[in-house]
Amino acid sequence: MRVLFIWPPEKIFTGSLFKHYTYFGETIGYFSKQKKYHIDVLDCGVKQYSYSELYNAVQADVVIIYVETYTIKSAVDLAEFCKASNRKVTVIAYGSACCYIPKFFAKNENIDVVVYNANWEQGIDLYLNYINGNITIDKLKNIYFSNGKEILMCQKGDFFEPQDWGVPDLDLLPIQDYFKVRGKKQIELAVNKGCGYNCKFCSEKVLYGHKDYRRDVNSI
């Protein structure tokens, strides 16, 4: 199975690459270490691609789009482009924006699956196993998807423990482009996810609830 991970184009670059390395890069790393899929990566947030390059890239079996609040429009446009370019492709959307407004994405005819919480590795992993015929539909978790007649919401799964998190895949991510954008050679790693506090301005509780998950020091 060919799987393409793609970060949509950004009109305004914030200067932060944290989520490129972590929410995007670590998710890619989680799947690449399984060695079950042929994985390609396009990060359109730091590099511009031509239509022909995008067209060739989306001739995959599954396209997985990471969505932030500032890439919602470009992500929706990208999903439409994927479906117009490849009728057989399955489009999966995940990311912070999908946790905030999952039904918005689930109602989009060009998006087949939406991971509605930050346990996106599990949601994506189970769905890939489902379409490969390895598990039945009742085993799916953390996603909205359409059965052709209605949008179904699967139950929540338990969050992965830190020892099961991925790490940025330096062979698949456009590391040199990141260094060029940042102006320095720096890699970022998520050492914890979630928070026990309840600050009104913070999104962590929406993504992870009120539990603090931390990597073991030795794993870092």
CSV table of N, CA and C in Angstrom, one decimal, residues 104-178:
chain,number,residue,atom,x,y,z
A,104,PHE,N,-17.0,19.4,10.6
A,104,PHE,CA,-16.8,20.2,9.4
A,104,PHE,C,-16.1,19.4,8.4
A,105,PHE,N,-15.1,18.7,8.8
A,105,PHE,CA,-14.3,17.9,7.8
A,105,PHE,C,-15.0,16.6,7.4
A,106,ALA,N,-15.7,16.0,8.4
A,106,ALA,CA,-16.4,14.8,8.1
A,106,ALA,C,-17.5,14.9,7.1
A,107,LYS,N,-18.1,16.1,7.0
A,107,LYS,CA,-19.2,16.4,6.0
A,107,LYS,C,-18.6,16.7,4.6
A,108,ASN,N,-17.3,16.9,4.5
A,108,ASN,CA,-16.7,17.2,3.2
A,108,ASN,C,-16.7,16.0,2.4
A,109,GLU,N,-17.2,16.0,1.2
A,109,GLU,CA,-17.3,14.9,0.3
A,109,GLU,C,-16.0,14.4,-0.2
A,110,ASN,N,-14.9,15.2,-0.1
A,110,ASN,CA,-13.6,14.8,-0.5
A,110,ASN,C,-12.7,14.2,0.5
A,111,ILE,N,-13.2,14.1,1.8
A,111,ILE,CA,-12.5,13.6,2.9
A,111,ILE,C,-13.2,12.3,3.4
A,112,ASP,N,-12.5,11.2,3.4
A,112,ASP,CA,-13.2,9.9,3.7
A,112,ASP,C,-13.2,9.6,5.2
A,113,VAL,N,-12.1,10.1,5.9
A,113,VAL,CA,-11.9,9.7,7.3
A,113,VAL,C,-11.4,10.9,8.0
A,114,VAL,N,-11.9,11.2,9.2
A,114,VAL,CA,-11.4,12.3,10.1
A,114,VAL,C,-11.1,11.7,11.4
A,115,VAL,N,-9.9,12.0,11.9
A,115,VAL,CA,-9.5,11.6,13.3
A,115,VAL,C,-9.9,12.7,14.2
A,116,TYR,N,-10.8,12.4,15.1
A,116,TYR,CA,-11.4,13.5,15.9
A,116,TYR,C,-10.8,13.8,17.2
A,117,ASN,N,-9.7,13.1,17.5
A,117,ASN,CA,-8.9,13.4,18.7
A,117,ASN,C,-7.5,13.3,18.4
A,118,ALA,N,-6.6,13.6,19.4
A,118,ALA,CA,-5.2,13.6,19.2
A,118,ALA,C,-4.5,12.2,19.2
A,119,ASN,N,-5.4,11.2,19.4
A,119,ASN,CA,-4.8,9.8,19.3
A,119,ASN,C,-4.8,9.4,17.9
A,120,TRP,N,-4.2,10.2,17.0
A,120,TRP,CA,-4.3,10.0,15.6
A,120,TRP,C,-3.6,8.8,15.1
A,121,GLU,N,-2.5,8.4,15.7
A,121,GLU,CA,-1.8,7.2,15.3
A,121,GLU,C,-2.7,6.0,15.3
A,122,GLN,N,-3.4,5.9,16.4
A,122,GLN,CA,-4.3,4.7,16.6
A,122,GLN,C,-5.4,4.8,15.6
A,123,GLY,N,-6.0,6.0,15.4
A,123,GLY,CA,-7.2,6.1,14.5
A,123,GLY,C,-6.8,5.7,13.1
A,124,ILE,N,-5.6,6.3,12.6
A,124,ILE,CA,-5.1,6.0,11.3
A,124,ILE,C,-4.7,4.6,11.1
A,125,ASP,N,-4.0,4.0,12.1
A,125,ASP,CA,-3.5,2.7,12.0
A,125,ASP,C,-4.6,1.7,11.9
A,126,LEU,N,-5.7,1.8,12.7
A,126,LEU,CA,-6.8,0.9,12.7
A,126,LEU,C,-7.5,1.0,11.3
A,127,TYR,N,-7.7,2.2,10.8
A,127,TYR,CA,-8.4,2.3,9.5
A,127,TYR,C,-7.6,1.7,8.4
A,128,LEU,N,-6.2,1.9,8.4
A,128,LEU,CA,-5.4,1.2,7.4
A,128,LEU,C,-5.5,-0.3,7.4
A,129,ASN,N,-5.6,-0.8,8.7
A,129,ASN,CA,-5.8,-2.2,8.8
A,129,ASN,C,-7.1,-2.7,8.4
A,130,TYR,N,-8.1,-1.8,8.6
A,130,TYR,CA,-9.5,-2.1,8.2
A,130,TYR,C,-9.6,-2.2,6.7
A,131,ILE,N,-9.1,-1.3,5.9
A,131,ILE,CA,-9.2,-1.3,4.5
A,131,ILE,C,-8.3,-2.4,3.9
A,132,ASN,N,-7.3,-2.9,4.6
A,132,ASN,CA,-6.5,-4.0,4.2
A,132,ASN,C,-7.1,-5.3,4.5
A,133,GLY,N,-8.3,-5.3,5.2
A,133,GLY,CA,-9.0,-6.5,5.6
A,133,GLY,C,-8.5,-7.2,6.8
A,134,ASN,N,-7.7,-6.5,7.6
A,134,ASN,CA,-7.1,-7.2,8.8
A,134,ASN,C,-8.0,-7.1,10.0
A,135,ILE,N,-8.9,-6.2,10.1
A,135,ILE,CA,-9.8,-6.1,11.2
A,135,ILE,C,-11.2,-5.7,10.7
A,136,THR,N,-12.2,-5.9,11.5
A,136,THR,CA,-13.6,-5.6,11.2
A,136,THR,C,-13.9,-4.2,11.6
A,137,ILE,N,-15.1,-3.7,11.1
A,137,ILE,CA,-15.5,-2.3,11.2
A,137,ILE,C,-15.7,-2.0,12.7
A,138,ASP,N,-16.1,-2.9,13.5
A,138,ASP,CA,-16.3,-2.6,14.9
A,138,ASP,C,-15.1,-2.4,15.7
A,139,LYS,N,-13.9,-2.6,15.2
A,139,LYS,CA,-12.6,-2.4,15.8
A,139,LYS,C,-12.1,-0.9,15.6
A,140,LEU,N,-12.8,-0.2,14.8
A,140,LEU,CA,-12.3,1.2,14.4
A,140,LEU,C,-12.5,2.1,15.6
A,141,LYS,N,-11.6,3.1,15.8
A,141,LYS,CA,-11.7,4.0,16.9
A,141,LYS,C,-11.2,5.4,16.5
A,142,ASN,N,-11.7,6.4,17.2
A,142,ASN,CA,-11.2,7.8,17.1
A,142,ASN,C,-11.5,8.5,15.8
A,143,ILE,N,-12.4,7.9,15.0
A,143,ILE,CA,-12.6,8.5,13.7
A,143,ILE,C,-14.1,8.7,13.3
A,144,TYR,N,-14.3,9.7,12.5
A,144,TYR,CA,-15.6,9.8,11.7
A,144,TYR,C,-15.3,9.2,10.3
A,145,PHE,N,-16.2,8.5,9.8
A,145,PHE,CA,-16.1,8.1,8.4
A,145,PHE,C,-17.5,7.8,7.8
A,146,SER,N,-17.5,7.8,6.5
A,146,SER,CA,-18.8,7.5,5.8
A,146,SER,C,-18.9,6.1,5.3
A,147,ASN,N,-20.0,5.5,5.5
A,147,ASN,CA,-20.2,4.1,4.9
A,147,ASN,C,-21.0,4.2,3.6
A,148,GLY,N,-21.1,5.4,3.0
A,148,GLY,CA,-21.8,5.6,1.8
A,148,GLY,C,-23.2,6.1,2.0
A,149,LYS,N,-23.7,6.0,3.2
A,149,LYS,CA,-25.1,6.4,3.4
A,149,LYS,C,-25.1,7.5,4.5
A,150,GLU,N,-24.3,7.3,5.5
A,150,GLU,CA,-24.3,8.2,6.7
A,150,GLU,C,-22.8,8.3,7.2
A,151,ILE,N,-22.6,9.4,8.0
A,151,ILE,CA,-21.4,9.5,8.7
A,151,ILE,C,-21.4,8.8,10.0
A,152,LEU,N,-20.5,8.0,10.3
A,152,LEU,CA,-20.4,7.2,11.5
A,152,LEU,C,-19.3,7.7,12.4
A,153,MET,N,-19.6,7.7,13.7
A,153,MET,CA,-18.6,8.1,14.7
A,153,MET,C,-18.2,6.9,15.5
A,154,CYS,N,-16.9,6.5,15.4
A,154,CYS,CA,-16.4,5.4,16.2
A,154,CYS,C,-16.1,5.8,17.6
A,155,GLN,N,-16.0,4.8,18.5
A,155,GLN,CA,-15.7,5.1,19.9
A,155,GLN,C,-14.3,5.5,20.1
A,156,LYS,N,-14.1,6.2,21.2
A,156,LYS,CA,-12.7,6.7,21.5
A,156,LYS,C,-11.9,5.5,22.0
A,157,GLY,N,-10.6,5.5,21.7
A,157,GLY,CA,-9.7,4.5,22.2
A,157,GLY,C,-8.8,5.1,23.2
A,158,ASP,N,-8.1,4.3,24.0
A,158,ASP,CA,-7.1,4.8,25.0
A,158,ASP,C,-5.9,5.4,24.3
A,159,PHE,N,-5.4,6.5,24.9
A,159,PHE,CA,-4.3,7.1,24.3
A,159,PHE,C,-3.0,6.2,24.4
A,160,PHE,N,-2.2,6.3,23.3
A,160,PHE,CA,-1.0,5.5,23.3
A,160,PHE,C,-0.1,6.0,24.5
A,161,GLU,N,0.6,5.1,25.1
A,161,GLU,CA,1.6,5.4,26.1
A,161,GLU,C,2.8,6.0,25.4
A,162,PRO,N,3.5,6.8,26.1
A,162,PRO,CA,4.7,7.5,25.5
A,162,PRO,C,5.7,6.6,24.9
A,163,GLN,N,5.9,5.4,25.4
A,163,GLN,CA,6.9,4.5,24.8
A,163,GLN,C,6.5,4.0,23.4
A,164,ASP,N,5.2,4.2,23.1
A,164,ASP,CA,4.7,3.8,21.8
A,164,ASP,C,4.7,5.0,20.8
A,165,TRP,N,5.0,6.2,21.2
A,165,TRP,CA,5.0,7.3,20.3
A,165,TRP,C,6.1,7.1,19.2
A,166,GLY,N,5.9,7.7,18.1
A,166,GLY,CA,6.9,7.8,17.0
A,166,GLY,C,7.9,8.9,17.3
A,167,VAL,N,9.0,8.9,16.5
A,167,VAL,CA,10.0,10.0,16.6
A,167,VAL,C,10.1,10.5,15.1
A,168,PRO,N,10.5,11.7,15.0
A,168,PRO,CA,10.6,12.3,13.6
A,168,PRO,C,11.5,11.4,12.7
A,169,ASP,N,10.9,11.1,11.6
A,169,ASP,CA,11.7,10.2,10.6
A,169,ASP,C,12.6,11.1,9.8
A,170,LEU,N,13.8,11.2,10.1
A,170,LEU,CA,14.8,12.1,9.4
A,170,LEU,C,15.0,11.7,8.0
A,171,ASP,N,14.7,10.5,7.6
A,171,ASP,CA,14.9,10.1,6.2
A,171,ASP,C,13.7,10.5,5.3
A,172,LEU,N,12.6,10.7,5.9
A,172,LEU,CA,11.4,11.0,5.1
A,172,LEU,C,11.0,12.5,5.1
A,173,LEU,N,11.3,13.2,6.2
A,173,LEU,CA,11.0,14.6,6.4
A,173,LEU,C,12.0,15.4,5.6
A,174,PRO,N,11.6,16.6,5.0
A,174,PRO,CA,12.5,17.4,4.3
A,174,PRO,C,13.4,18.2,5.2
A,175,ILE,N,14.3,17.5,5.9
A,175,ILE,CA,15.1,18.1,6.9
A,175,ILE,C,15.9,19.4,6.5
A,176,GLN,N,16.5,19.3,5.3
A,176,GLN,CA,17.3,20.4,4.8
A,176,GLN,C,16.5,21.6,4.6
A,177,ASP,N,15.2,21.4,4.1
A,177,ASP,CA,14.3,22.5,3.9
A,177,ASP,C,14.0,23.2,5.3
A,178,TYR,N,13.8,22.3,6.3
A,178,TYR,CA,13.5,22.8,7.6
A,178,TYR,C,14.7,23.7,8.1
